Amino acid sequence: MIQADLLVVHAGELLTLAGGPQGGEGPRTGEALGELGLIRDGAVAIADGLVAAVGLSADLLGTVRAAQTADARGRVVLPGFVDPHTHLLFAGSRADEFEMRLRGATYLEIAAAGGGILHTVTQTRALSERALVDLGAARLTRMLAHGTTTVEAKSGYGLATEEELKLLRALHRLSSVHHVDVVPTFLGAHAVPAEFAADPDGYVALVIEEMLPAVAEEDLAEFCDVFCEETAFSGAQSRAILEAGAEYGLLPKIHADELSDRGGARLAAEVGAVSADHLLFAADDGLRAMAKAGVIAVLLPGTAFFLGLPYAPARRMIDLGVPVALATDFNPGSSPTYSMQMAVALGCLGLRLSPAEAIAAATINAAWAIGMAEEVGSLEPGKVADLVILDATDHRALGMHFGVNLVDEVYKRGRLVYSNRTGSVEG
Ligand code: NIG
Ligand code: FE
């Protein structure tokens, strides 16, 4: 008999996302992307916050002695979503810019005129660390209600040493006080701040010589990211920052080829980045290089949707063997959504992924993209028991029901933390 704290039974579809290529030793590519490890009338046993066993309800009901049983009543059960690219901490609104875009201005034109990211920087600098934690906690609670149980979050609206440290410290605090786990990324190179408008290389030097050592000293980030773009940092500047970050133990990530082809995909392969994100305009040779180097493509279809841009060539990436993940890119200027369900729906409708591929991209591959695949992203013995129960009996509903919340219940570390019935997150 297996002793468990909780046994979830009668999932009409239990999506385990277990296994995969090489027994799950790496992110899913090609055909394996669409393998959900689906068990009909499935069950999950949970002990000490971890998955203890997974299988048919009929089997587990006979082999597990559980303190408590929860009946999924034929609904879909899947791992909690992992959102591997967000800009969680920002203040203020970009509604004026939104209206300008609706009247024809482009995101790049607004950025070139000093709006965009720099507008948000001014407002974010005005908040204390404490206020940022309160803001972030409220957002994490809403994310949790949409099924997200692990999130990557970037700094990048500080753009001065103390301001960037403030953001990263707030992210650490959030991870310890909130149910949702937060993986912090240093994005000091998000834009050139107004103070350095005449000396962008001076800002790159500040990032390398002052910010990176300070971030490393306090062990504040897992990853170092750079916005490689016309209005932000060149390929050479991006490479210098990512290589310096790597020397401090920060793994490289890149905002690559989001608004134009800047060779970001190739650069990602050359520096051995964990992921290259966006890739709307990535060149084919860059994608080939990514496939060869095993760089994960983190696709952010909310951004293409919100900015009215063409979607990234996801099918081409899958054909080439690039591992693909999905994220929200939650931020005030180019993707103000924190719903991974919306990312999955747009993954299907915009990127042309199948619902199964999109779900794998939003769970197990997303976990790989932030170095968390050992812990989360699938329901397998030994992994953290983060799971979601949907108001649906067919997983394909996630690709179809855009803009609505299908989540009925969320369990974090085996505990019920959100229920649609009470509409509340329990402490
Ligand atoms: O991922 N690309 C850079 N950062 C965000 C946009 C941030 C903003 O507009 O405030 C992005 O699209
Ligand atoms: Fe981003």
PDB file of N, CA, C and O in Angstrom, residues 286-355:
ATOM      1  N   GLY A 286      19.236  30.996 -38.512  1.00  0.00           N
ATOM      2  CA  GLY A 286      19.288  31.147 -37.058  1.00  0.00           C
ATOM      3  C   GLY A 286      18.502  30.044 -36.362  1.00  0.00           C
ATOM      4  O   GLY A 286      18.932  29.506 -35.335  1.00  0.00           O
ATOM      5  N   LEU A 287      17.361  29.697 -36.938  1.00  0.00           N
ATOM      6  CA  LEU A 287      16.550  28.623 -36.348  1.00  0.00           C
ATOM      7  C   LEU A 287      17.282  27.290 -36.438  1.00  0.00           C
ATOM      8  O   LEU A 287      17.246  26.481 -35.508  1.00  0.00           O
ATOM      9  N   ARG A 288      17.963  27.071 -37.564  1.00  0.00           N
ATOM     10  CA  ARG A 288      18.745  25.831 -37.708  1.00  0.00           C
ATOM     11  C   ARG A 288      19.836  25.776 -36.636  1.00  0.00           C
ATOM     12  O   ARG A 288      20.077  24.732 -36.024  1.00  0.00           O
ATOM     13  N   ALA A 289      20.480  26.911 -36.430  1.00  0.00           N
ATOM     14  CA  ALA A 289      21.548  26.958 -35.417  1.00  0.00           C
ATOM     15  C   ALA A 289      20.971  26.678 -34.032  1.00  0.00           C
ATOM     16  O   ALA A 289      21.589  25.984 -33.211  1.00  0.00           O
ATOM     17  N   MET A 290      19.764  27.199 -33.772  1.00  0.00           N
ATOM     18  CA  MET A 290      19.124  26.945 -32.476  1.00  0.00           C
ATOM     19  C   MET A 290      18.830  25.463 -32.292  1.00  0.00           C
ATOM     20  O   MET A 290      19.042  24.908 -31.209  1.00  0.00           O
ATOM     21  N   ALA A 291      18.325  24.833 -33.364  1.00  0.00           N
ATOM     22  CA  ALA A 291      18.009  23.398 -33.274  1.00  0.00           C
ATOM     23  C   ALA A 291      19.268  22.616 -32.925  1.00  0.00           C
ATOM     24  O   ALA A 291      19.266  21.736 -32.059  1.00  0.00           O
ATOM     25  N   LYS A 292      20.357  22.976 -33.577  1.00  0.00           N
ATOM     26  CA  LYS A 292      21.621  22.266 -33.372  1.00  0.00           C
ATOM     27  C   LYS A 292      22.145  22.469 -31.944  1.00  0.00           C
ATOM     28  O   LYS A 292      22.648  21.529 -31.309  1.00  0.00           O
ATOM     29  N   ALA A 293      22.010  23.695 -31.461  1.00  0.00           N
ATOM     30  CA  ALA A 293      22.539  24.004 -30.128  1.00  0.00           C
ATOM     31  C   ALA A 293      21.548  23.652 -29.018  1.00  0.00           C
ATOM     32  O   ALA A 293      21.878  23.769 -27.829  1.00  0.00           O
ATOM     33  N   GLY A 294      20.329  23.248 -29.387  1.00  0.00           N
ATOM     34  CA  GLY A 294      19.335  22.886 -28.362  1.00  0.00           C
ATOM     35  C   GLY A 294      18.769  24.080 -27.615  1.00  0.00           C
ATOM     36  O   GLY A 294      18.339  23.951 -26.466  1.00  0.00           O
ATOM     37  N   VAL A 295      18.748  25.252 -28.261  1.00  0.00           N
ATOM     38  CA  VAL A 295      18.166  26.441 -27.630  1.00  0.00           C
ATOM     39  C   VAL A 295      16.644  26.352 -27.726  1.00  0.00           C
ATOM     40  O   VAL A 295      16.097  26.088 -28.795  1.00  0.00           O
ATOM     41  N   ILE A 296      15.963  26.577 -26.610  1.00  0.00           N
ATOM     42  CA  ILE A 296      14.500  26.519 -26.601  1.00  0.00           C
ATOM     43  C   ILE A 296      13.926  27.828 -27.156  1.00  0.00           C
ATOM     44  O   ILE A 296      14.372  28.914 -26.783  1.00  0.00           O
ATOM     45  N   ALA A 297      12.957  27.704 -28.045  1.00  0.00           N
ATOM     46  CA  ALA A 297      12.240  28.878 -28.552  1.00  0.00           C
ATOM     47  C   ALA A 297      11.057  29.133 -27.633  1.00  0.00           C
ATOM     48  O   ALA A 297      10.129  28.326 -27.580  1.00  0.00           O
ATOM     49  N   VAL A 298      11.116  30.229 -26.883  1.00  0.00           N
ATOM     50  CA  VAL A 298       9.962  30.599 -26.049  1.00  0.00           C
ATOM     51  C   VAL A 298       9.088  31.537 -26.884  1.00  0.00           C
ATOM     52  O   VAL A 298       9.492  32.661 -27.190  1.00  0.00           O
ATOM     53  N   LEU A 299       7.940  31.046 -27.260  1.00  0.00           N
ATOM     54  CA  LEU A 299       7.063  31.802 -28.153  1.00  0.00           C
ATOM     55  C   LEU A 299       5.991  32.531 -27.349  1.00  0.00           C
ATOM     56  O   LEU A 299       5.456  32.004 -26.377  1.00  0.00           O
ATOM     57  N   LEU A 300       5.726  33.769 -27.791  1.00  0.00           N
ATOM     58  CA  LEU A 300       4.874  34.679 -27.026  1.00  0.00           C
ATOM     59  C   LEU A 300       3.786  35.216 -27.939  1.00  0.00           C
ATOM     60  O   LEU A 300       3.822  36.375 -28.356  1.00  0.00           O
ATOM     61  N   PRO A 301       2.815  34.380 -28.283  1.00  0.00           N
ATOM     62  CA  PRO A 301       1.843  34.794 -29.297  1.00  0.00           C
ATOM     63  C   PRO A 301       0.957  35.956 -28.861  1.00  0.00           C
ATOM     64  O   PRO A 301       0.378  36.641 -29.706  1.00  0.00           O
ATOM     65  N   GLY A 302       0.877  36.193 -27.539  1.00  0.00           N
ATOM     66  CA  GLY A 302       0.115  37.350 -27.064  1.00  0.00           C
ATOM     67  C   GLY A 302       0.687  38.649 -27.613  1.00  0.00           C
ATOM     68  O   GLY A 302      -0.048  39.612 -27.871  1.00  0.00           O
ATOM     69  N   THR A 303       2.003  38.691 -27.796  1.00  0.00           N
ATOM     70  CA  THR A 303       2.663  39.899 -28.290  1.00  0.00           C
ATOM     71  C   THR A 303       2.303  40.141 -29.757  1.00  0.00           C
ATOM     72  O   THR A 303       1.987  41.267 -30.152  1.00  0.00           O
ATOM     73  N   ALA A 304       2.348  39.104 -30.569  1.00  0.00           N
ATOM     74  CA  ALA A 304       1.965  39.242 -31.981  1.00  0.00           C
ATOM     75  C   ALA A 304       0.501  39.672 -32.077  1.00  0.00           C
ATOM     76  O   ALA A 304       0.139  40.551 -32.867  1.00  0.00           O
ATOM     77  N   PHE A 305      -0.321  39.075 -31.226  1.00  0.00           N
ATOM     78  CA  PHE A 305      -1.755  39.395 -31.213  1.00  0.00           C
ATOM     79  C   PHE A 305      -1.976  40.861 -30.836  1.00  0.00           C
ATOM     80  O   PHE A 305      -2.680  41.603 -31.513  1.00  0.00           O
ATOM     81  N   PHE A 306      -1.309  41.290 -29.750  1.00  0.00           N
ATOM     82  CA  PHE A 306      -1.550  42.635 -29.223  1.00  0.00           C
ATOM     83  C   PHE A 306      -0.949  43.722 -30.106  1.00  0.00           C
ATOM     84  O   PHE A 306      -1.492  44.807 -30.235  1.00  0.00           O
ATOM     85  N   LEU A 307       0.216  43.426 -30.716  1.00  0.00           N
ATOM     86  CA  LEU A 307       0.872  44.437 -31.566  1.00  0.00           C
ATOM     87  C   LEU A 307       0.462  44.312 -33.031  1.00  0.00           C
ATOM     88  O   LEU A 307       0.902  45.092 -33.862  1.00  0.00           O
ATOM     89  N   GLY A 308      -0.343  43.318 -33.355  1.00  0.00           N
ATOM     90  CA  GLY A 308      -0.765  43.153 -34.749  1.00  0.00           C
ATOM     91  C   GLY A 308       0.389  42.759 -35.655  1.00  0.00           C
ATOM     92  O   GLY A 308       0.491  43.222 -36.794  1.00  0.00           O
ATOM     93  N   LEU A 309       1.265  41.901 -35.157  1.00  0.00           N
ATOM     94  CA  LEU A 309       2.432  41.462 -35.936  1.00  0.00           C
ATOM     95  C   LEU A 309       2.208  40.028 -36.423  1.00  0.00           C
ATOM     96  O   LEU A 309       1.363  39.305 -35.889  1.00  0.00           O
ATOM     97  N   PRO A 310       2.986  39.617 -37.425  1.00  0.00           N
ATOM     98  CA  PRO A 310       2.869  38.227 -37.862  1.00  0.00           C
ATOM     99  C   PRO A 310       3.348  37.276 -36.756  1.00  0.00           C
ATOM    100  O   PRO A 310       4.258  37.612 -35.994  1.00  0.00           O
ATOM    101  N   TYR A 311       2.755  36.108 -36.672  1.00  0.00           N
ATOM    102  CA  TYR A 311       3.142  35.132 -35.642  1.00  0.00           C
ATOM    103  C   TYR A 311       4.480  34.490 -36.005  1.00  0.00           C
ATOM    104  O   TYR A 311       4.853  34.403 -37.177  1.00  0.00           O
ATOM    105  N   ALA A 312       5.209  34.061 -35.006  1.00  0.00           N
ATOM    106  CA  ALA A 312       6.514  33.403 -35.207  1.00  0.00           C
ATOM    107  C   ALA A 312       6.310  32.113 -36.029  1.00  0.00           C
ATOM    108  O   ALA A 312       5.244  31.492 -35.961  1.00  0.00           O
ATOM    109  N   PRO A 313       7.340  31.713 -36.787  1.00  0.00           N
ATOM    110  CA  PRO A 313       7.212  30.514 -37.635  1.00  0.00           C
ATOM    111  C   PRO A 313       7.328  29.220 -36.821  1.00  0.00           C
ATOM    112  O   PRO A 313       8.301  28.464 -36.944  1.00  0.00           O
ATOM    113  N   ALA A 314       6.328  28.965 -36.010  1.00  0.00           N
ATOM    114  CA  ALA A 314       6.392  27.840 -35.065  1.00  0.00           C
ATOM    115  C   ALA A 314       6.453  26.486 -35.774  1.00  0.00           C
ATOM    116  O   ALA A 314       7.201  25.594 -35.358  1.00  0.00           O
ATOM    117  N   ARG A 315       5.662  26.323 -36.838  1.00  0.00           N
ATOM    118  CA  ARG A 315       5.653  25.012 -37.518  1.00  0.00           C
ATOM    119  C   ARG A 315       7.018  24.716 -38.121  1.00  0.00           C
ATOM    120  O   ARG A 315       7.514  23.587 -38.078  1.00  0.00           O
ATOM    121  N   ARG A 316       7.637  25.768 -38.645  1.00  0.00           N
ATOM    122  CA  ARG A 316       8.990  25.601 -39.208  1.00  0.00           C
ATOM    123  C   ARG A 316       9.969  25.187 -38.097  1.00  0.00           C
ATOM    124  O   ARG A 316      10.808  24.317 -38.282  1.00  0.00           O
ATOM    125  N   MET A 317       9.838  25.811 -36.954  1.00  0.00           N
ATOM    126  CA  MET A 317      10.721  25.467 -35.825  1.00  0.00           C
ATOM    127  C   MET A 317      10.546  24.000 -35.442  1.00  0.00           C
ATOM    128  O   MET A 317      11.529  23.288 -35.225  1.00  0.00           O
ATOM    129  N   ILE A 318       9.298  23.570 -35.359  1.00  0.00           N
ATOM    130  CA  ILE A 318       9.041  22.184 -34.958  1.00  0.00           C
ATOM    131  C   ILE A 318       9.612  21.226 -36.006  1.00  0.00           C
ATOM    132  O   ILE A 318      10.247  20.218 -35.665  1.00  0.00           O
ATOM    133  N   ASP A 319       9.431  21.572 -37.282  1.00  0.00           N
ATOM    134  CA  ASP A 319       9.993  20.734 -38.361  1.00  0.00           C
ATOM    135  C   ASP A 319      11.516  20.643 -38.253  1.00  0.00           C
ATOM    136  O   ASP A 319      12.108  19.605 -38.546  1.00  0.00           O
ATOM    137  N   LEU A 320      12.142  21.756 -37.843  1.00  0.00           N
ATOM    138  CA  LEU A 320      13.614  21.769 -37.750  1.00  0.00           C
ATOM    139  C   LEU A 320      14.125  21.097 -36.475  1.00  0.00           C
ATOM    140  O   LEU A 320      15.330  20.911 -36.310  1.00  0.00           O
ATOM    141  N   GLY A 321      13.205  20.785 -35.566  1.00  0.00           N
ATOM    142  CA  GLY A 321      13.636  20.138 -34.313  1.00  0.00           C
ATOM    143  C   GLY A 321      13.971  21.113 -33.205  1.00  0.00           C
ATOM    144  O   GLY A 321      14.638  20.747 -32.230  1.00  0.00           O
ATOM    145  N   VAL A 322      13.515  22.369 -33.336  1.00  0.00           N
ATOM    146  CA  VAL A 322      13.714  23.332 -32.245  1.00  0.00           C
ATOM    147  C   VAL A 322      12.682  23.030 -31.152  1.00  0.00           C
ATOM    148  O   VAL A 322      11.497  22.898 -31.444  1.00  0.00           O
ATOM    149  N   PRO A 323      13.107  22.909 -29.884  1.00  0.00           N
ATOM    150  CA  PRO A 323      12.127  22.745 -28.805  1.00  0.00           C
ATOM    151  C   PRO A 323      11.348  24.048 -28.610  1.00  0.00           C
ATOM    152  O   PRO A 323      11.954  25.121 -28.552  1.00  0.00           O
ATOM    153  N   VAL A 324      10.045  23.951 -28.518  1.00  0.00           N
ATOM    154  CA  VAL A 324       9.190  25.130 -28.453  1.00  0.00           C
ATOM    155  C   VAL A 324       8.452  25.187 -27.112  1.00  0.00           C
ATOM    156  O   VAL A 324       7.911  24.184 -26.663  1.00  0.00           O
ATOM    157  N   ALA A 325       8.451  26.369 -26.495  1.00  0.00           N
ATOM    158  CA  ALA A 325       7.684  26.598 -25.261  1.00  0.00           C
ATOM    159  C   ALA A 325       6.771  27.796 -25.475  1.00  0.00           C
ATOM    160  O   ALA A 325       6.982  28.589 -26.398  1.00  0.00           O
ATOM    161  N   LEU A 326       5.769  27.935 -24.628  1.00  0.00           N
ATOM    162  CA  LEU A 326       4.845  29.072 -24.705  1.00  0.00           C
ATOM    163  C   LEU A 326       4.893  29.877 -23.412  1.00  0.00           C
ATOM    164  O   LEU A 326       5.042  29.313 -22.330  1.00  0.00           O
ATOM    165  N   ALA A 327       4.739  31.205 -23.539  1.00  0.00           N
ATOM    166  CA  ALA A 327       4.685  32.075 -22.363  1.00  0.00           C
ATOM    167  C   ALA A 327       3.762  33.248 -22.661  1.00  0.00           C
ATOM    168  O   ALA A 327       3.370  33.460 -23.807  1.00  0.00           O
ATOM    169  N   THR A 328       3.439  34.021 -21.612  1.00  0.00           N
ATOM    170  CA  THR A 328       2.542  35.174 -21.818  1.00  0.00           C
ATOM    171  C   THR A 328       3.274  36.445 -22.234  1.00  0.00           C
ATOM    172  O   THR A 328       2.692  37.312 -22.869  1.00  0.00           O
ATOM    173  N   ASP A 329       4.555  36.609 -21.789  1.00  0.00           N
ATOM    174  CA  ASP A 329       5.267  37.893 -21.940  1.00  0.00           C
ATOM    175  C   ASP A 329       4.560  39.001 -21.164  1.00  0.00           C
ATOM    176  O   ASP A 329       4.709  40.165 -21.492  1.00  0.00           O
ATOM    177  N   PHE A 330       3.800  38.634 -20.148  1.00  0.00           N
ATOM    178  CA  PHE A 330       3.017  39.639 -19.400  1.00  0.00           C
ATOM    179  C   PHE A 330       3.819  40.923 -19.169  1.00  0.00           C
ATOM    180  O   PHE A 330       4.846  40.919 -18.495  1.00  0.00           O
ATOM    181  N   ASN A 331       3.363  42.029 -19.757  1.00  0.00           N
ATOM    182  CA  ASN A 331       3.993  43.344 -19.607  1.00  0.00           C
ATOM    183  C   ASN A 331       2.989  44.407 -20.053  1.00  0.00           C
ATOM    184  O   ASN A 331       2.002  44.081 -20.713  1.00  0.00           O
ATOM    185  N   PRO A 332       3.232  45.676 -19.681  1.00  0.00           N
ATOM    186  CA  PRO A 332       2.188  46.687 -19.946  1.00  0.00           C
ATOM    187  C   PRO A 332       2.132  47.192 -21.390  1.00  0.00           C
ATOM    188  O   PRO A 332       1.132  47.789 -21.782  1.00  0.00           O
ATOM    189  N   GLY A 333       3.182  46.946 -22.181  1.00  0.00           N
ATOM    190  CA  GLY A 333       3.238  47.601 -23.492  1.00  0.00           C
ATOM    191  C   GLY A 333       3.015  46.707 -24.691  1.00  0.00           C
ATOM    192  O   GLY A 333       2.574  47.163 -25.749  1.00  0.00           O
ATOM    193  N   SER A 334       3.366  45.423 -24.557  1.00  0.00           N
ATOM    194  CA  SER A 334       3.266  44.584 -25.757  1.00  0.00           C
ATOM    195  C   SER A 334       2.469  43.300 -25.538  1.00  0.00           C
ATOM    196  O   SER A 334       2.189  42.594 -26.504  1.00  0.00           O
ATOM    197  N   SER A 335       2.105  43.002 -24.282  1.00  0.00           N
ATOM    198  CA  SER A 335       1.294  41.807 -24.035  1.00  0.00           C
ATOM    199  C   SER A 335       0.709  41.851 -22.623  1.00  0.00           C
ATOM    200  O   SER A 335       1.185  41.140 -21.730  1.00  0.00           O
ATOM    201  N   PRO A 336      -0.311  42.654 -22.406  1.00  0.00           N
ATOM    202  CA  PRO A 336      -0.827  42.791 -21.042  1.00  0.00           C
ATOM    203  C   PRO A 336      -1.757  41.636 -20.626  1.00  0.00           C
ATOM    204  O   PRO A 336      -2.813  41.877 -20.062  1.00  0.00           O
ATOM    205  N   THR A 337      -1.355  40.419 -20.881  1.00  0.00           N
ATOM    206  CA  THR A 337      -2.136  39.284 -20.392  1.00  0.00           C
ATOM    207  C   THR A 337      -1.254  38.400 -19.521  1.00  0.00           C
ATOM    208  O   THR A 337      -0.053  38.289 -19.774  1.00  0.00           O
ATOM    209  N   TYR A 338      -1.860  37.824 -18.480  1.00  0.00           N
ATOM    210  CA  TYR A 338      -1.107  36.852 -17.664  1.00  0.00           C
ATOM    211  C   TYR A 338      -1.763  35.484 -17.747  1.00  0.00           C
ATOM    212  O   TYR A 338      -1.513  34.621 -16.916  1.00  0.00           O
ATOM    213  N   SER A 339      -2.612  35.274 -18.749  1.00  0.00           N
ATOM    214  CA  SER A 339      -3.317  33.997 -18.862  1.00  0.00           C
ATOM    215  C   SER A 339      -2.561  33.025 -19.765  1.00  0.00           C
ATOM    216  O   SER A 339      -2.451  33.241 -20.975  1.00  0.00           O
ATOM    217  N   MET A 340      -2.063  31.950 -19.176  1.00  0.00           N
ATOM    218  CA  MET A 340      -1.425  30.920 -19.998  1.00  0.00           C
ATOM    219  C   MET A 340      -2.456  30.199 -20.868  1.00  0.00           C
ATOM    220  O   MET A 340      -2.119  29.640 -21.909  1.00  0.00           O
ATOM    221  N   GLN A 341      -3.715  30.224 -20.427  1.00  0.00           N
ATOM    222  CA  GLN A 341      -4.756  29.642 -21.285  1.00  0.00           C
ATOM    223  C   GLN A 341      -4.888  30.447 -22.572  1.00  0.00           C
ATOM    224  O   GLN A 341      -5.122  29.902 -23.652  1.00  0.00           O
ATOM    225  N   MET A 342      -4.734  31.766 -22.455  1.00  0.00           N
ATOM    226  CA  MET A 342      -4.782  32.612 -23.658  1.00  0.00           C
ATOM    227  C   MET A 342      -3.563  32.319 -24.539  1.00  0.00           C
ATOM    228  O   MET A 342      -3.677  32.268 -25.766  1.00  0.00           O
ATOM    229  N   ALA A 343      -2.401  32.116 -23.906  1.00  0.00           N
ATOM    230  CA  ALA A 343      -1.197  31.778 -24.683  1.00  0.00           C
ATOM    231  C   ALA A 343      -1.400  30.449 -25.424  1.00  0.00           C
ATOM    232  O   ALA A 343      -0.986  30.293 -26.575  1.00  0.00           O
ATOM    233  N   VAL A 344      -2.059  29.501 -24.771  1.00  0.00           N
ATOM    234  CA  VAL A 344      -2.321  28.204 -25.416  1.00  0.00           C
ATOM    235  C   VAL A 344      -3.304  28.382 -26.583  1.00  0.00           C
ATOM    236  O   VAL A 344      -3.085  27.860 -27.678  1.00  0.00           O
ATOM    237  N   ALA A 345      -4.357  29.159 -26.361  1.00  0.00           N
ATOM    238  CA  ALA A 345      -5.343  29.381 -27.434  1.00  0.00           C
ATOM    239  C   ALA A 345      -4.673  30.076 -28.618  1.00  0.00           C
ATOM    240  O   ALA A 345      -4.851  29.686 -29.776  1.00  0.00           O
ATOM    241  N   LEU A 346      -3.866  31.122 -28.337  1.00  0.00           N
ATOM    242  CA  LEU A 346      -3.176  31.809 -29.431  1.00  0.00           C
ATOM    243  C   LEU A 346      -2.085  30.930 -30.032  1.00  0.00           C
ATOM    244  O   LEU A 346      -1.750  31.057 -31.214  1.00  0.00           O
ATOM    245  N   GLY A 347      -1.547  30.040 -29.227  1.00  0.00           N
ATOM    246  CA  GLY A 347      -0.581  29.067 -29.747  1.00  0.00           C
ATOM    247  C   GLY A 347      -1.230  28.213 -30.829  1.00  0.00           C
ATOM    248  O   GLY A 347      -0.601  27.865 -31.828  1.00  0.00           O
ATOM    249  N   CYS A 348      -2.487  27.889 -30.617  1.00  0.00           N
ATOM    250  CA  CYS A 348      -3.221  27.109 -31.627  1.00  0.00           C
ATOM    251  C   CYS A 348      -3.674  28.002 -32.781  1.00  0.00           C
ATOM    252  O   CYS A 348      -3.394  27.722 -33.943  1.00  0.00           O
ATOM    253  N   LEU A 349      -4.361  29.093 -32.441  1.00  0.00           N
ATOM    254  CA  LEU A 349      -5.000  29.901 -33.485  1.00  0.00           C
ATOM    255  C   LEU A 349      -4.003  30.738 -34.276  1.00  0.00           C
ATOM    256  O   LEU A 349      -4.213  30.995 -35.453  1.00  0.00           O
ATOM    257  N   GLY A 350      -2.917  31.176 -33.626  1.00  0.00           N
ATOM    258  CA  GLY A 350      -1.933  32.018 -34.300  1.00  0.00           C
ATOM    259  C   GLY A 350      -0.712  31.246 -34.770  1.00  0.00           C
ATOM    260  O   GLY A 350      -0.251  31.405 -35.896  1.00  0.00           O
ATOM    261  N   LEU A 351      -0.169  30.403 -33.889  1.00  0.00           N
ATOM    262  CA  LEU A 351       1.077  29.683 -34.215  1.00  0.00           C
ATOM    263  C   LEU A 351       0.811  28.346 -34.902  1.00  0.00           C
ATOM    264  O   LEU A 351       1.740  27.686 -35.355  1.00  0.00           O
ATOM    265  N   ARG A 352      -0.447  27.948 -34.926  1.00  0.00           N
ATOM    266  CA  ARG A 352      -0.838  26.693 -35.580  1.00  0.00           C
ATOM    267  C   ARG A 352      -0.310  25.452 -34.868  1.00  0.00           C
ATOM    268  O   ARG A 352      -0.018  24.425 -35.498  1.00  0.00           O
ATOM    269  N   LEU A 353      -0.159  25.522 -33.563  1.00  0.00           N
ATOM    270  CA  LEU A 353       0.158  24.318 -32.806  1.00  0.00           C
ATOM    271  C   LEU A 353      -1.134  23.540 -32.616  1.00  0.00           C
ATOM    272  O   LEU A 353      -2.225  24.115 -32.600  1.00  0.00           O
ATOM    273  N   SER A 354      -1.025  22.224 -32.458  1.00  0.00           N
ATOM    274  CA  SER A 354      -2.205  21.462 -32.066  1.00  0.00           C
ATOM    275  C   SER A 354      -2.443  21.741 -30.584  1.00  0.00           C
ATOM    276  O   SER A 354      -1.510  22.150 -29.867  1.00  0.00           O
ATOM    277  N   PRO A 355      -3.657  21.534 -30.075  1.00  0.00           N
ATOM    278  CA  PRO A 355      -3.875  21.743 -28.641  1.00  0.00           C
ATOM    279  C   PRO A 355      -2.887  20.940 -27.795  1.00  0.00           C
ATOM    280  O   PRO A 355      -2.365  21.444 -26.794  1.00  0.00           O
TER     281      PRO A 355
END
